[in-house]
Short mmCIF file of C-alpha atoms in Angstrom, two decimals:
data_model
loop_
_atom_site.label_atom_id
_atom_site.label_comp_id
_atom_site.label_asym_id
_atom_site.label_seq_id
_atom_site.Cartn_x
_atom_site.Cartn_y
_atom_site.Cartn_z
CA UNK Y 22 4.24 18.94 5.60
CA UNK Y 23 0.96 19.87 4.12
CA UNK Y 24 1.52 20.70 0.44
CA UNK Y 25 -2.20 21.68 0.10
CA UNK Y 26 -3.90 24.11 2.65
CA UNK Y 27 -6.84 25.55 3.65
CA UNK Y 28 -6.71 28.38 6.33
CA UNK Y 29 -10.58 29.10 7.14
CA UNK Y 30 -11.68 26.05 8.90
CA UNK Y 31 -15.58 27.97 8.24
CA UNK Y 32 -17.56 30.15 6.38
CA UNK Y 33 -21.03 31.43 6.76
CA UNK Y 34 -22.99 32.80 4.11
CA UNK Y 35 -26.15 34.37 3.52
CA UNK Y 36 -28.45 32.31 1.35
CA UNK Y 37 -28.10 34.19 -2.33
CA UNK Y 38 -24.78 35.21 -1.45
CA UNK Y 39 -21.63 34.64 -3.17
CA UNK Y 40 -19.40 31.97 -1.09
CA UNK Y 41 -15.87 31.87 -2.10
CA UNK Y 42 -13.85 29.01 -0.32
CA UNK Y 43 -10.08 29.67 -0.62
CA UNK Y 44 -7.05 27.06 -1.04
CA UNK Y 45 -3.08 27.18 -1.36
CA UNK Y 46 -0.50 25.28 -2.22
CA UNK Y 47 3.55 24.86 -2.02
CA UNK Y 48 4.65 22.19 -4.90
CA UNK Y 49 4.85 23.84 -8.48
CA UNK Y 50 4.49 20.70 -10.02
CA UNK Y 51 0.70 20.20 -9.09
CA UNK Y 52 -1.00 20.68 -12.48
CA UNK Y 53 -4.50 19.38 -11.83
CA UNK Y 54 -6.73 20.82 -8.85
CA UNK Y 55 -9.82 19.91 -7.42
CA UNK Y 56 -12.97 20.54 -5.31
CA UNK Y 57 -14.68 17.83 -3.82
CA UNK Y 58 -17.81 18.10 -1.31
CA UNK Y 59 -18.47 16.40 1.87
CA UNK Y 60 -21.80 15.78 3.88
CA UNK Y 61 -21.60 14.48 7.39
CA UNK Y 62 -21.59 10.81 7.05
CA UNK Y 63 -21.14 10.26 3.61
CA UNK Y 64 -18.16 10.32 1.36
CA UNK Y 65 -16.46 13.18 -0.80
CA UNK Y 66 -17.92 13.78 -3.85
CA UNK Y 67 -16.49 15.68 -6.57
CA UNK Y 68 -17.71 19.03 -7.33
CA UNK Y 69 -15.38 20.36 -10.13
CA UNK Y 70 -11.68 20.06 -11.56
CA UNK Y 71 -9.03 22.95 -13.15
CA UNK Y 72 -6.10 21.58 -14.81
CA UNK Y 73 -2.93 24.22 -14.89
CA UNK Y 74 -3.55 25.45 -18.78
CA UNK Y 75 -6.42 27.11 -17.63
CA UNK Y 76 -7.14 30.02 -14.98
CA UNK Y 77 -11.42 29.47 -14.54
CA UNK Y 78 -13.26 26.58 -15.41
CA UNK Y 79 -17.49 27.15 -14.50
CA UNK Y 80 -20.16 24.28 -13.92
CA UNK Y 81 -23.44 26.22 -13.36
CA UNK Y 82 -23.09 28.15 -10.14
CA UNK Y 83 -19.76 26.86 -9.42
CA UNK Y 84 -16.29 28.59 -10.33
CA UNK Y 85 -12.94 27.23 -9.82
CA UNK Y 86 -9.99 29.88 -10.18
CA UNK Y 87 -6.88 29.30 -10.63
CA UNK Y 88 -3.66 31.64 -9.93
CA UNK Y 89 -0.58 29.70 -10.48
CA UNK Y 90 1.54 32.78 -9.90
CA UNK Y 91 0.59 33.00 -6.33
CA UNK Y 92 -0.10 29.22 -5.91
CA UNK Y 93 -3.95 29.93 -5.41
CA UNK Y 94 -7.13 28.16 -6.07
CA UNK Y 95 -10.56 29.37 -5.13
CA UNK Y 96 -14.35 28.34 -5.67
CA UNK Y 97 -17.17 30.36 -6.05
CA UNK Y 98 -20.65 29.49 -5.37
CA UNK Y 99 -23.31 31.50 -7.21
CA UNK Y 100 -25.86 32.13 -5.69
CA UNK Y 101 -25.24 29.91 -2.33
CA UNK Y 102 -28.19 27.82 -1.24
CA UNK Y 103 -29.35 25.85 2.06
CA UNK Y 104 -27.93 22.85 0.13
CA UNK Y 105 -24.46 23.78 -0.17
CA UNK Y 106 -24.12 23.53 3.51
CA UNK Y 107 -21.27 20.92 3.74
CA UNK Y 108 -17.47 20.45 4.13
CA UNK Y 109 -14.97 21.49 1.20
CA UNK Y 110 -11.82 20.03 0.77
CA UNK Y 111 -9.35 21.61 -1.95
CA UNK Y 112 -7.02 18.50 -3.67
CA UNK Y 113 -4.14 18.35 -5.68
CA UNK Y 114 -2.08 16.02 -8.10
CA UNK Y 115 0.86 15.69 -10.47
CA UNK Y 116 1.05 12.47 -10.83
CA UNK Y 117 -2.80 11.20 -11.36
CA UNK Y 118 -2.34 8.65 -9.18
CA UNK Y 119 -1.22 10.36 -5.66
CA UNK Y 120 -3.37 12.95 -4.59
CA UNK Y 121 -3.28 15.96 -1.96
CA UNK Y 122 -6.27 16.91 0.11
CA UNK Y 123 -6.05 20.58 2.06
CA UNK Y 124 -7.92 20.30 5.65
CA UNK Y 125 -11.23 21.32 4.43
CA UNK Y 126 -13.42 24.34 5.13
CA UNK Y 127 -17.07 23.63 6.75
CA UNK Y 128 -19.48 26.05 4.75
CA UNK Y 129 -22.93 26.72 6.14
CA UNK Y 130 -25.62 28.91 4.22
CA UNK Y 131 -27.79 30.45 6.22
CA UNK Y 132 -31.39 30.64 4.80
CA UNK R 4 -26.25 1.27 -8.34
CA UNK R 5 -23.03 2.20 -9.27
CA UNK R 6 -21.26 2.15 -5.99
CA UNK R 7 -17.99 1.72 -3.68
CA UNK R 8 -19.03 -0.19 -0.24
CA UNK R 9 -16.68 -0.38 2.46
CA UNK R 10 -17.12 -2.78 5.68
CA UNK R 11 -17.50 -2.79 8.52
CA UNK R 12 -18.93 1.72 9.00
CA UNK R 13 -17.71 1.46 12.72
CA UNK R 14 -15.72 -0.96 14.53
CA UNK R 15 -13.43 -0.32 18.33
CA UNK R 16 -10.32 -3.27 18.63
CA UNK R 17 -7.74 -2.93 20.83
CA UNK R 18 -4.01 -2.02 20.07
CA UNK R 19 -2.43 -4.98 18.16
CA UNK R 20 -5.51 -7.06 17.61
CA UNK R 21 -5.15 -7.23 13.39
CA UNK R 22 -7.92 -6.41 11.34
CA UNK R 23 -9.26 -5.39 7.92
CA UNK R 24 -11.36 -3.19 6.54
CA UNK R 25 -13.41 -3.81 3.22
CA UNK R 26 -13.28 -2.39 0.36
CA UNK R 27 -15.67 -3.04 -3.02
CA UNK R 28 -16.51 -1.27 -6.20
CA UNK R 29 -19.30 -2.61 -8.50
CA UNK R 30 -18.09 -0.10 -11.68
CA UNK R 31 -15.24 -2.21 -12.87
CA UNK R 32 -13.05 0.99 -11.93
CA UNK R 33 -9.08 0.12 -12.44
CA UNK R 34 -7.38 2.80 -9.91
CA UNK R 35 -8.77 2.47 -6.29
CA UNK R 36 -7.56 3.99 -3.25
CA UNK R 37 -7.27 4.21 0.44
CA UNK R 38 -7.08 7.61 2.46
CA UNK R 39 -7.30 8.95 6.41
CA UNK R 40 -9.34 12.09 7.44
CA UNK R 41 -8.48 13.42 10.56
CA UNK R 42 -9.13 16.74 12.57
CA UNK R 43 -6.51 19.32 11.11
CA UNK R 44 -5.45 17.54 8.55
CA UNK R 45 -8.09 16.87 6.39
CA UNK R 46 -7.79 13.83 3.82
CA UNK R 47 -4.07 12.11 3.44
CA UNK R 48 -3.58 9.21 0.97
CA UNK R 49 -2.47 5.83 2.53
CA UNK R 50 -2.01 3.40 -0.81
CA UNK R 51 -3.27 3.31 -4.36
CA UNK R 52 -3.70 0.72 -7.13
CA UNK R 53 -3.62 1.57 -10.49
CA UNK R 54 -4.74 -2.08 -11.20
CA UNK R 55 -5.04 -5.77 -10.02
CA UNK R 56 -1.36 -6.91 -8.33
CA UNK R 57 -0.69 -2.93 -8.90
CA UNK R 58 -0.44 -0.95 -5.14
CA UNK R 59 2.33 1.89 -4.21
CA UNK R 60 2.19 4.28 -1.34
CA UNK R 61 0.92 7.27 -0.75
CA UNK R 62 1.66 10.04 1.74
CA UNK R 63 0.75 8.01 4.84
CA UNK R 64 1.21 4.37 4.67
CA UNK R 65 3.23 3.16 7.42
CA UNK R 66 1.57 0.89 9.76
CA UNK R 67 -0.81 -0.49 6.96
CA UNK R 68 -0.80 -2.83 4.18
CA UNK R 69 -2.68 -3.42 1.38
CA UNK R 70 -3.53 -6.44 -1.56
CA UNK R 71 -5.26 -5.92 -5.02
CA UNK R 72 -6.09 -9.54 -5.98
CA UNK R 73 -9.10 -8.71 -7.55
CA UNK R 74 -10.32 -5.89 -9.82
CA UNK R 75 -12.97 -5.34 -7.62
CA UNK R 76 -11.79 -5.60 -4.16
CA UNK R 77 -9.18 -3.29 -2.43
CA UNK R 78 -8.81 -4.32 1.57
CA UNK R 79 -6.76 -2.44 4.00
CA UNK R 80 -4.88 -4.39 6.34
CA UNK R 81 -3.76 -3.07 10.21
CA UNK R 82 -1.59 -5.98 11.07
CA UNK R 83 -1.02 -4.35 14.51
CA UNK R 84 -3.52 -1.48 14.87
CA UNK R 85 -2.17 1.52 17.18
CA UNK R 86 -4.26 4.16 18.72
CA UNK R 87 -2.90 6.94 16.71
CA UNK R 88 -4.40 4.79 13.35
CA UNK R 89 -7.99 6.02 15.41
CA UNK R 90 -9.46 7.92 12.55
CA UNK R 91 -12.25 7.67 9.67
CA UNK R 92 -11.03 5.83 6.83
CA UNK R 93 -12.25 6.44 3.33
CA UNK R 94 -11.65 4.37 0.23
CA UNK R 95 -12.45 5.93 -3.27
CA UNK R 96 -11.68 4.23 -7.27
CA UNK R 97 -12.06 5.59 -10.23
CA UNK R 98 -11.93 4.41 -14.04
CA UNK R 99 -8.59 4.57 -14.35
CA UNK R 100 -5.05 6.46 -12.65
CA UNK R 101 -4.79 10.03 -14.35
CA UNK R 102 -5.54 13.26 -12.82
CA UNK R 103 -8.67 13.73 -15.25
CA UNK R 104 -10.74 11.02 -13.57
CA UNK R 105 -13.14 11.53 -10.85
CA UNK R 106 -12.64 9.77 -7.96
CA UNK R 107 -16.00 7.90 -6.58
CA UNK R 108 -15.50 7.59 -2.59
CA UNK R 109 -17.20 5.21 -0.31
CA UNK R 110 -19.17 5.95 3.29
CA UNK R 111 -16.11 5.68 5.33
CA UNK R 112 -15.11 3.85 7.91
CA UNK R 113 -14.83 5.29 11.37
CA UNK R 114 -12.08 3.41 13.40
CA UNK R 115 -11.67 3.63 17.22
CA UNK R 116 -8.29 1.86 18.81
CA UNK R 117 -7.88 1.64 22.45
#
């Protein structure tokens, strides 16, 4: 059962536009979240991390929110640009060491 | 460059032929990891190692197997590869186990069984 989900498979954005990429999950004990971003044939990378004491954490144009009440994470991208055009993929962990990956939403900005 | 290779990119075998695919990490990282990415599903976890002779499963790991002899090296092992293990595989380490460390992934590994 997917403990970590991510209901738009897409997004398109205008270029300068706020892009806000949406994630849920179902286990309570997840107390570290994460955003990593994916380019066709190349790996993840990590974007940016929340841990559950906080509700926002920012990195330059990127926000990560966190709403534990409603089991809800969401990043922001401020101002989008051609170059965020890639895959997202929400992830989750209690533990450190086993992690949760939603299914990924495929974000295109379109200049 | 700090980096985690993984061999072979691409390779089609045929159900039960056994094979590995390679795993290396040049950043003396102790926690490495295997995971799956398929259509719908997104990224699942297949093994971990929080060190050398260290491995435990993740959310997906039955039909595969795994060894951590060196610090360096992480293989995974399809002893009898099935066509439903078709998928792109992606290992990833970082420093050490803990949620606060960021995972460093390699170029995947797309898999075709037939």
């Amino acid at each position: 059962d997917q403990q970590v989900k991510q209901n738009s498979p897409s997004l398109s954005v205008q270029e300068g536009r706020i892009s806000i990429l949406n994630c849920d999950y179902t286990n309570s004990m997840f107390d570290y979240f994460l955003w990593y971003k994916k380019y066709p044939a190349e790996g993840p990378t990590f974007l940016i991390s929340i841990s559950s004491i906080k509700d926002k954490n920012e990195d330059g144009r990127f926000t990560v929110f966190l709403n534990k009440s409603a089991k809800h994470l969401s990043l922001h991208i401020v101002p989008s640009q051609p170059g965020d055009s890639a895959v997202y993929f929400c992830a989750a962990s209690y533990t450190g060491n086993q992690f949760y990956f939603g299914t990924g939403t495929s974000l295109t900005v379109i200049p | 460059e700090a980096q985690v290779t993984q061999n072979p990119r691409y390779l089609i075998t045929v159900t039960g032929k056994k094979l590995t695919v390679t795993c290396s990490q040049n950043m003396n990282h102790e926690y490495m990891s295997w995971y799956r990415q398929d259509p719908g599903l997104g990224l699942r976890q297949i093994y971990y190692s929080m060190n050398v002779e260290v491995t435990d499963k993740g959310d997906v790991p039955e039909g595969y197997k795994v060894s951590r002899k060196e610090k360096r090296n992480f293989p995974l092992i399809l002893e009898s590869p099935s066509p439903n293990q078709t998928s792109l595989y992606f290992c990833a380490s970082s420093k050490t186990s803990g949620r606060w460390e960021t995972q460093y992934f390699g170029p995947g590994t797309r898999l075709l069984v037939l």
